[in-house]
Amino acid sequence: MCDDNGILLGVNKHNNSLIIVDIFNSRTYKNANMAILGTSGAGKTFTLQLMALRMRRKGIQVFILAPLKGQELHRACTNIGGEFIQISPASKNCINIMEIRRADKSVDELLDGPSIEKSELAAKIQKLHIFFSLLIPDMSHEEKQLLDDALIKTYAFKGITHDNATLEDESNFENPGSYKEMPILGDLYEVLKKSPDTKRLANILNRLVHGSASTFNQQTNVSLDNKYIVLDISELTGDLLTVGMFVALDYVWDKAKENRTQEKAIFIDECWQLIGGSSNRLAADFVLEIFKIIRGYGGSAICASQDLNDFFALDDGKYGKGIINNSKTKIILNLEDDEAQRVQQFMNLSEAEVMEITHFERGSGLISTNNNNITVEFKCSQLEKDLITTDRRELQELIERTKQQNEGLPL
């Protein structure tokens, strides 16, 4: 497995040849999606970050969604000049969910000609209905209609209607074509609380406006143009986890669809958190949709997951199986016996390969793609290891070396 223009993953343990993979090569791979499966401590997050760093060095746009242990990705992100966005009640970072972002459609127009005029407001309101369905799962049909009316009023107060021309800020002479200041959740709250019929919706939304999660009630205050972006939603729990995930995916999806000739990769760490038995169908649908259609936008969706029983729990495994079936390449790290048996069923592994999986040491795995199963030893440089390791001993050694460097002592 040695593709031209790919990224190095490691060494084939059987013949010591290099494993270099270019998952974006559509002539070789039906899609660029990948699933990384392994038990806790097998090295899933390490492998995911190693691939992300090497893709970044090739100039590929990288997004990483971290619903668990987001702090493990912070060191590498900051050291390579990436953007670390923490979406949580305690963070100052905010991506305004109500923002209609200007999309670069120049590539689509070159390829397909002038596009059919579609209301950007209508498209945004459709997404906001999903957002509020996650926040308020028991909304009645009447409340959904009242919410729709309130959203249209909220944008109208900013001068924004279904006519796309109303989005542009005509007073901004320095940046022609830029959009007006967008409403925030607080503006919608003010509209909702005025009517007795929408008072319940306003009371629930108040948590994100004046309550413990009021950091959601701001204009976007982070850079969304970096080539390496980590979206950390690990501080969110319960219903706010799916709400935060939607905020992150709403942004990522807008960026991923801008230029379908540009390679981009969306990494989802600890994917079982989003599609497992403790999640909900709407949240799981977001993730599965990415795996199904990102190929059409020149992208790759890469997930890493442990707890395979939970991974296949929601709706009788519909979402876990969907992700596996839509991932041409799978990387299997060390698994427990029962997890290895489950993997054997959908990957047609031999008994010898199943035995090997249960005895893998950290740093070894099985790559399965195009009907080839190859045992690989993953390789990283010392610098890469320093940036992404989470091993306690290696972190202690890193601290000692850093202290010696700061004091000017020989290593």
XYZ file of C-alpha atoms in Angstrom:
411
model
C 0.000 0.000 0.000
C 2.105 2.837 -1.303
C 0.135 5.619 -2.994
C 1.735 8.555 -4.759
C 1.258 11.861 -2.944
C -0.168 10.201 0.180
C 0.662 10.518 3.872
C 2.943 8.076 5.663
C 1.154 5.952 8.235
C 3.856 3.443 9.113
C 5.546 0.205 8.111
C 4.021 -3.065 6.919
C 4.906 -5.524 9.709
C 5.139 -8.471 7.297
C 7.597 -7.090 4.714
C 8.793 -3.738 6.172
C 7.459 -1.770 3.174
C 6.161 1.765 3.764
C 2.425 2.287 4.144
C 1.638 5.550 2.338
C -2.042 6.289 1.804
C -3.741 8.929 -0.342
C -7.387 8.481 0.622
C -8.367 11.388 -1.663
C -7.305 9.436 -4.775
C -10.749 8.628 -6.193
C -9.232 6.260 -8.765
C -8.108 3.964 -5.962
C -10.636 4.595 -3.194
C -14.412 4.893 -3.680
C -14.504 7.461 -0.902
C -12.004 9.176 1.394
C -13.827 8.274 4.608
C -12.100 6.341 7.365
C -13.101 4.677 10.642
C -10.572 4.110 13.454
C -11.733 1.568 16.043
C -9.971 0.488 19.213
C -10.367 -0.022 22.931
C -9.548 2.697 25.474
C -5.807 3.411 25.494
C -5.154 1.669 22.151
C -3.994 4.923 20.522
C -7.057 6.117 18.578
C -6.659 9.824 19.359
C -2.896 9.564 18.765
C -3.451 7.985 15.326
C -6.144 10.525 14.463
C -3.934 13.491 15.373
C -0.936 11.999 13.557
C -2.977 11.824 10.350
C -4.399 15.315 10.902
C -0.938 16.871 11.359
C 0.401 15.188 8.232
C -2.607 16.256 6.188
C -2.102 19.812 7.424
C 1.507 19.729 6.210
C 0.171 18.850 2.755
C -2.077 21.919 2.824
C -5.307 19.988 3.379
C -7.996 21.812 5.369
C -8.438 19.996 8.708
C -11.374 20.203 11.107
C -11.381 18.147 14.320
C -14.544 17.743 16.392
C -13.812 16.614 19.955
C -16.859 15.657 22.057
C -14.615 14.123 24.716
C -11.106 14.901 26.040
C -10.710 17.994 23.900
C -7.738 19.109 26.001
C -5.681 16.276 24.476
C -5.759 18.064 21.114
C -4.871 21.531 22.419
C -1.070 21.176 22.521
C -0.653 20.142 18.888
C -3.190 22.706 17.672
C -1.524 25.705 19.340
C 2.012 24.600 18.429
C 1.294 24.474 14.699
C -0.642 27.748 14.698
C -4.087 26.197 14.507
C -7.329 27.609 15.904
C -8.642 25.930 19.080
C -12.318 26.770 19.566
C -13.894 25.669 22.835
C -17.672 25.675 22.762
C -18.831 25.562 26.371
C -20.644 27.682 28.995
C -17.292 28.552 30.585
C -15.537 29.590 27.378
C -15.418 33.057 25.827
C -15.392 31.499 22.343
C -18.616 31.742 20.385
C -19.875 30.748 16.948
C -23.172 32.576 16.467
C -25.677 29.901 15.454
C -27.947 32.560 13.886
C -25.223 33.954 11.643
C -25.784 33.649 7.908
C -22.226 33.325 6.647
C -21.167 34.545 3.248
C -20.198 31.487 1.165
C -17.631 31.563 -1.631
C -19.566 30.223 -4.635
C -17.002 31.194 -7.271
C -15.865 27.604 -7.905
C -19.444 26.344 -8.302
C -20.206 29.145 -10.757
C -17.099 28.345 -12.810
C -18.048 24.663 -12.949
C -21.834 24.842 -13.249
C -22.583 28.371 -14.418
C -24.722 30.888 -12.509
C -26.534 29.199 -9.649
C -30.291 29.295 -9.117
C -31.140 32.075 -6.676
C -32.180 30.536 -3.347
C -33.193 32.319 -0.173
C -30.273 32.155 2.250
C -32.617 33.135 5.060
C -34.911 30.174 4.356
C -31.930 27.797 4.348
C -30.666 29.196 7.671
C -34.121 28.964 9.290
C -34.353 25.319 8.211
C -31.086 24.642 10.067
C -32.281 26.604 13.084
C -35.362 24.373 13.306
C -33.018 21.408 13.763
C -31.061 23.359 16.391
C -34.219 24.091 18.378
C -35.470 20.512 17.968
C -32.288 19.441 19.769
C -32.718 22.100 22.455
C -36.471 21.504 22.878
C -37.229 17.899 21.786
C -40.906 18.058 22.853
C -41.869 21.052 20.667
C -45.402 20.763 19.299
C -46.243 21.418 15.635
C -47.930 24.656 16.668
C -44.825 25.808 18.553
C -42.660 25.013 15.513
C -44.840 27.274 13.381
C -44.761 30.043 16.002
C -40.967 29.677 16.209
C -40.775 30.011 12.426
C -42.733 33.288 12.573
C -40.515 34.559 15.402
C -37.325 33.771 13.460
C -38.545 35.678 10.394
C -39.435 38.674 12.615
C -36.034 38.561 14.343
C -34.148 38.750 11.038
C -36.572 41.417 9.763
C -35.590 43.671 12.679
C -32.052 43.562 11.240
C -33.398 44.385 7.780
C -32.944 40.833 6.461
C -35.667 39.197 4.357
C -35.896 36.347 1.827
C -34.359 38.702 -0.748
C -30.638 37.877 -0.595
C -29.766 41.469 -1.484
C -30.951 42.512 1.997
C -28.079 40.533 3.529
C -25.432 42.921 2.202
C -24.189 45.807 4.313
C -24.367 48.748 1.921
C -22.730 51.063 4.470
C -19.483 49.057 4.463
C -17.552 50.735 1.625
C -14.224 49.171 2.655
C -15.498 45.620 2.178
C -18.210 45.591 -0.495
C -20.408 42.499 -0.442
C -19.969 41.911 3.294
C -23.046 40.949 5.274
C -24.928 42.967 7.884
C -24.575 42.326 11.585
C -26.589 39.205 12.319
C -29.120 38.704 15.127
C -28.095 36.625 18.133
C -30.173 34.313 20.319
C -30.975 37.207 22.669
C -32.765 39.007 19.822
C -34.926 35.948 19.211
C -35.595 35.631 22.953
C -36.990 39.166 23.043
C -39.433 38.296 20.243
C -40.490 34.975 21.803
C -41.189 36.350 25.279
C -43.643 38.961 23.981
C -46.275 36.371 23.066
C -47.981 34.105 25.647
C -47.980 31.299 23.042
C -44.163 31.293 22.812
C -43.387 32.073 26.465
C -42.407 28.427 27.096
C -39.899 28.505 24.232
C -38.498 31.781 25.564
C -38.092 30.339 29.064
C -36.118 27.352 27.721
C -33.996 29.560 25.437
C -33.257 31.877 28.386
C -30.631 29.379 29.587
C -28.567 30.258 26.493
C -29.294 33.989 26.743
C -29.107 35.023 30.406
C -28.467 31.690 32.143
C -25.484 29.417 32.737
C -24.837 28.953 28.993
C -25.056 32.645 28.009
C -21.768 32.456 26.080
C -23.902 31.124 23.195
C -25.501 34.597 23.047
C -22.745 36.494 21.208
C -21.550 37.368 17.756
C -18.926 34.999 16.338
C -15.600 35.962 17.937
C -13.186 33.313 16.585
C -11.288 32.972 13.330
C -12.961 30.540 10.976
C -10.347 30.693 8.217
C -7.497 28.682 9.771
C -6.290 25.534 7.967
C -6.274 23.517 11.211
C -9.298 23.963 13.447
C -10.176 22.022 16.599
C -13.739 22.387 17.865
C -13.788 21.264 21.494
C -17.277 20.492 22.807
C -16.083 18.155 25.571
C -17.178 20.536 28.362
C -20.818 20.224 27.305
C -23.090 17.588 28.821
C -26.622 16.304 28.350
C -28.778 18.172 25.832
C -26.133 20.909 25.491
C -23.709 18.367 23.980
C -25.912 17.832 20.936
C -26.643 21.581 20.754
C -22.918 22.383 20.791
C -22.233 19.657 18.266
C -24.784 21.165 15.910
C -23.189 24.617 16.264
C -19.830 23.057 15.348
C -21.158 20.969 12.458
C -23.223 23.850 11.089
C -20.016 25.855 10.727
C -17.933 22.938 9.413
C -20.560 22.016 6.848
C -20.728 25.581 5.522
C -16.952 25.628 5.055
C -16.732 22.088 3.630
C -19.233 22.847 0.865
C -17.572 26.075 -0.307
C -15.062 24.622 -2.769
C -15.617 21.039 -3.854
C -12.266 20.907 -5.682
C -10.360 21.534 -2.436
C -9.380 18.595 -0.228
C -10.643 18.813 3.340
C -10.973 16.374 6.214
C -13.431 16.348 9.117
C -12.149 14.299 12.049
C -14.658 13.228 14.720
C -12.948 11.883 17.833
C -14.847 9.613 20.259
C -17.647 9.291 17.719
C -19.651 6.939 19.973
C -20.517 10.005 22.097
C -22.497 11.418 19.173
C -24.105 8.318 17.639
C -24.247 5.963 20.643
C -27.119 4.834 22.805
C -26.938 7.966 24.989
C -27.243 10.316 21.990
C -30.385 11.091 19.979
C -31.398 10.435 16.388
C -31.077 14.023 15.170
C -27.513 14.286 16.450
C -26.623 10.901 14.953
C -28.214 11.897 11.635
C -25.864 14.914 11.399
C -22.826 12.680 11.684
C -24.114 10.013 9.292
C -25.043 12.663 6.709
C -21.431 13.857 6.667
C -20.170 10.353 5.924
C -22.756 9.864 3.181
C -22.334 13.041 1.135
C -18.969 14.639 1.960
C -17.387 12.802 -0.985
C -19.376 15.048 -3.321
C -17.625 18.076 -1.807
C -14.096 16.697 -2.186
C -13.877 15.857 1.487
C -13.136 13.074 3.914
C -14.882 12.155 7.164
C -12.701 10.301 9.666
C -14.041 9.013 12.971
C -12.331 7.394 15.947
C -14.372 5.399 18.431
C -14.122 3.073 21.392
C -16.964 1.283 23.189
C -18.228 -0.544 20.115
C -21.263 -1.857 21.984
C -22.427 1.750 22.380
C -21.253 2.628 18.847
C -23.809 0.129 17.480
C -26.501 0.717 20.130
C -28.739 3.481 18.755
C -31.581 2.263 16.505
C -30.219 -1.293 16.436
C -26.819 -0.155 15.162
C -28.177 1.842 12.204
C -25.720 4.711 12.632
C -22.634 2.687 13.533
C -23.207 0.349 10.586
C -23.904 3.326 8.319
C -20.579 4.932 9.186
C -18.662 1.669 8.719
C -20.387 0.985 5.378
C -19.590 4.495 4.156
C -15.910 4.294 5.181
C -13.781 2.679 2.492
C -10.773 2.486 4.827
C -10.838 1.073 8.358
C -8.043 1.055 10.926
C -8.510 -1.499 13.691
C -6.352 -1.089 16.797
C -6.350 -3.336 19.873
C -9.834 -4.604 20.788
C -11.296 -6.740 23.541
C -12.414 -10.246 22.558
C -16.141 -9.459 22.264
C -15.451 -6.260 20.286
C -13.128 -8.128 17.925
C -15.866 -10.710 17.268
C -18.298 -7.924 16.387
C -15.770 -6.318 14.011
C -15.183 -9.708 12.370
C -18.835 -9.861 11.312
C -18.865 -6.711 9.191
C -15.267 -6.862 7.912
C -15.009 -10.602 7.100
C -11.792 -11.033 9.064
C -10.104 -14.408 9.431
C -9.736 -16.059 12.835
C -5.990 -15.343 12.673
C -6.655 -11.627 12.101
C -9.140 -11.528 14.985
C -6.546 -13.140 17.243
C -3.976 -10.594 16.087
C -6.298 -7.666 16.849
C -6.836 -8.787 20.445
C -3.044 -8.936 20.978
C -2.003 -5.680 19.272
C 0.331 -3.502 21.306
C -0.084 0.261 21.231
C 1.283 1.566 17.934
C 0.144 -1.413 15.868
C -3.060 -1.886 13.915
C -4.808 -3.490 10.953
C -5.633 -1.371 7.899
C -8.486 -2.717 5.799
C -9.170 -1.134 2.403
C -9.972 -2.305 -1.142
C -10.231 -5.927 0.066
C -6.700 -5.761 1.494
C -5.951 -6.278 5.183
C -2.478 -5.119 6.191
C -0.888 -5.152 9.640
C 0.955 -1.892 10.197
C 3.259 -0.424 12.815
C 2.499 3.305 13.006
C 5.546 5.561 12.941
C 5.964 9.105 14.204
C 8.848 11.499 14.686
C 9.941 12.658 18.153
C 8.469 16.096 17.451
C 5.109 14.596 16.466
C 5.121 12.422 19.580
C 5.852 15.452 21.779
C 2.898 17.290 20.261
C 0.272 14.568 20.553
C 1.228 12.027 23.217
C -1.089 11.586 26.207
C 1.034 8.937 27.920
C 1.799 10.016 31.501
C 5.476 8.954 31.443
C 6.137 10.556 28.074
C 4.526 13.786 29.309
C 6.785 13.748 32.394
C 9.843 13.300 30.153
C 8.628 16.170 27.969
C 8.303 18.426 31.023
C 11.851 17.557 32.157
C 13.296 18.246 28.714
C 11.423 21.552 28.483
C 12.732 22.609 31.912
C 16.303 21.760 30.904
C 15.939 23.722 27.654
C 14.563 26.749 29.529
C 17.456 26.603 31.998
C 20.016 26.170 29.212
C 21.192 22.788 30.472
C 22.447 20.061 28.111
C 19.767 17.452 27.316
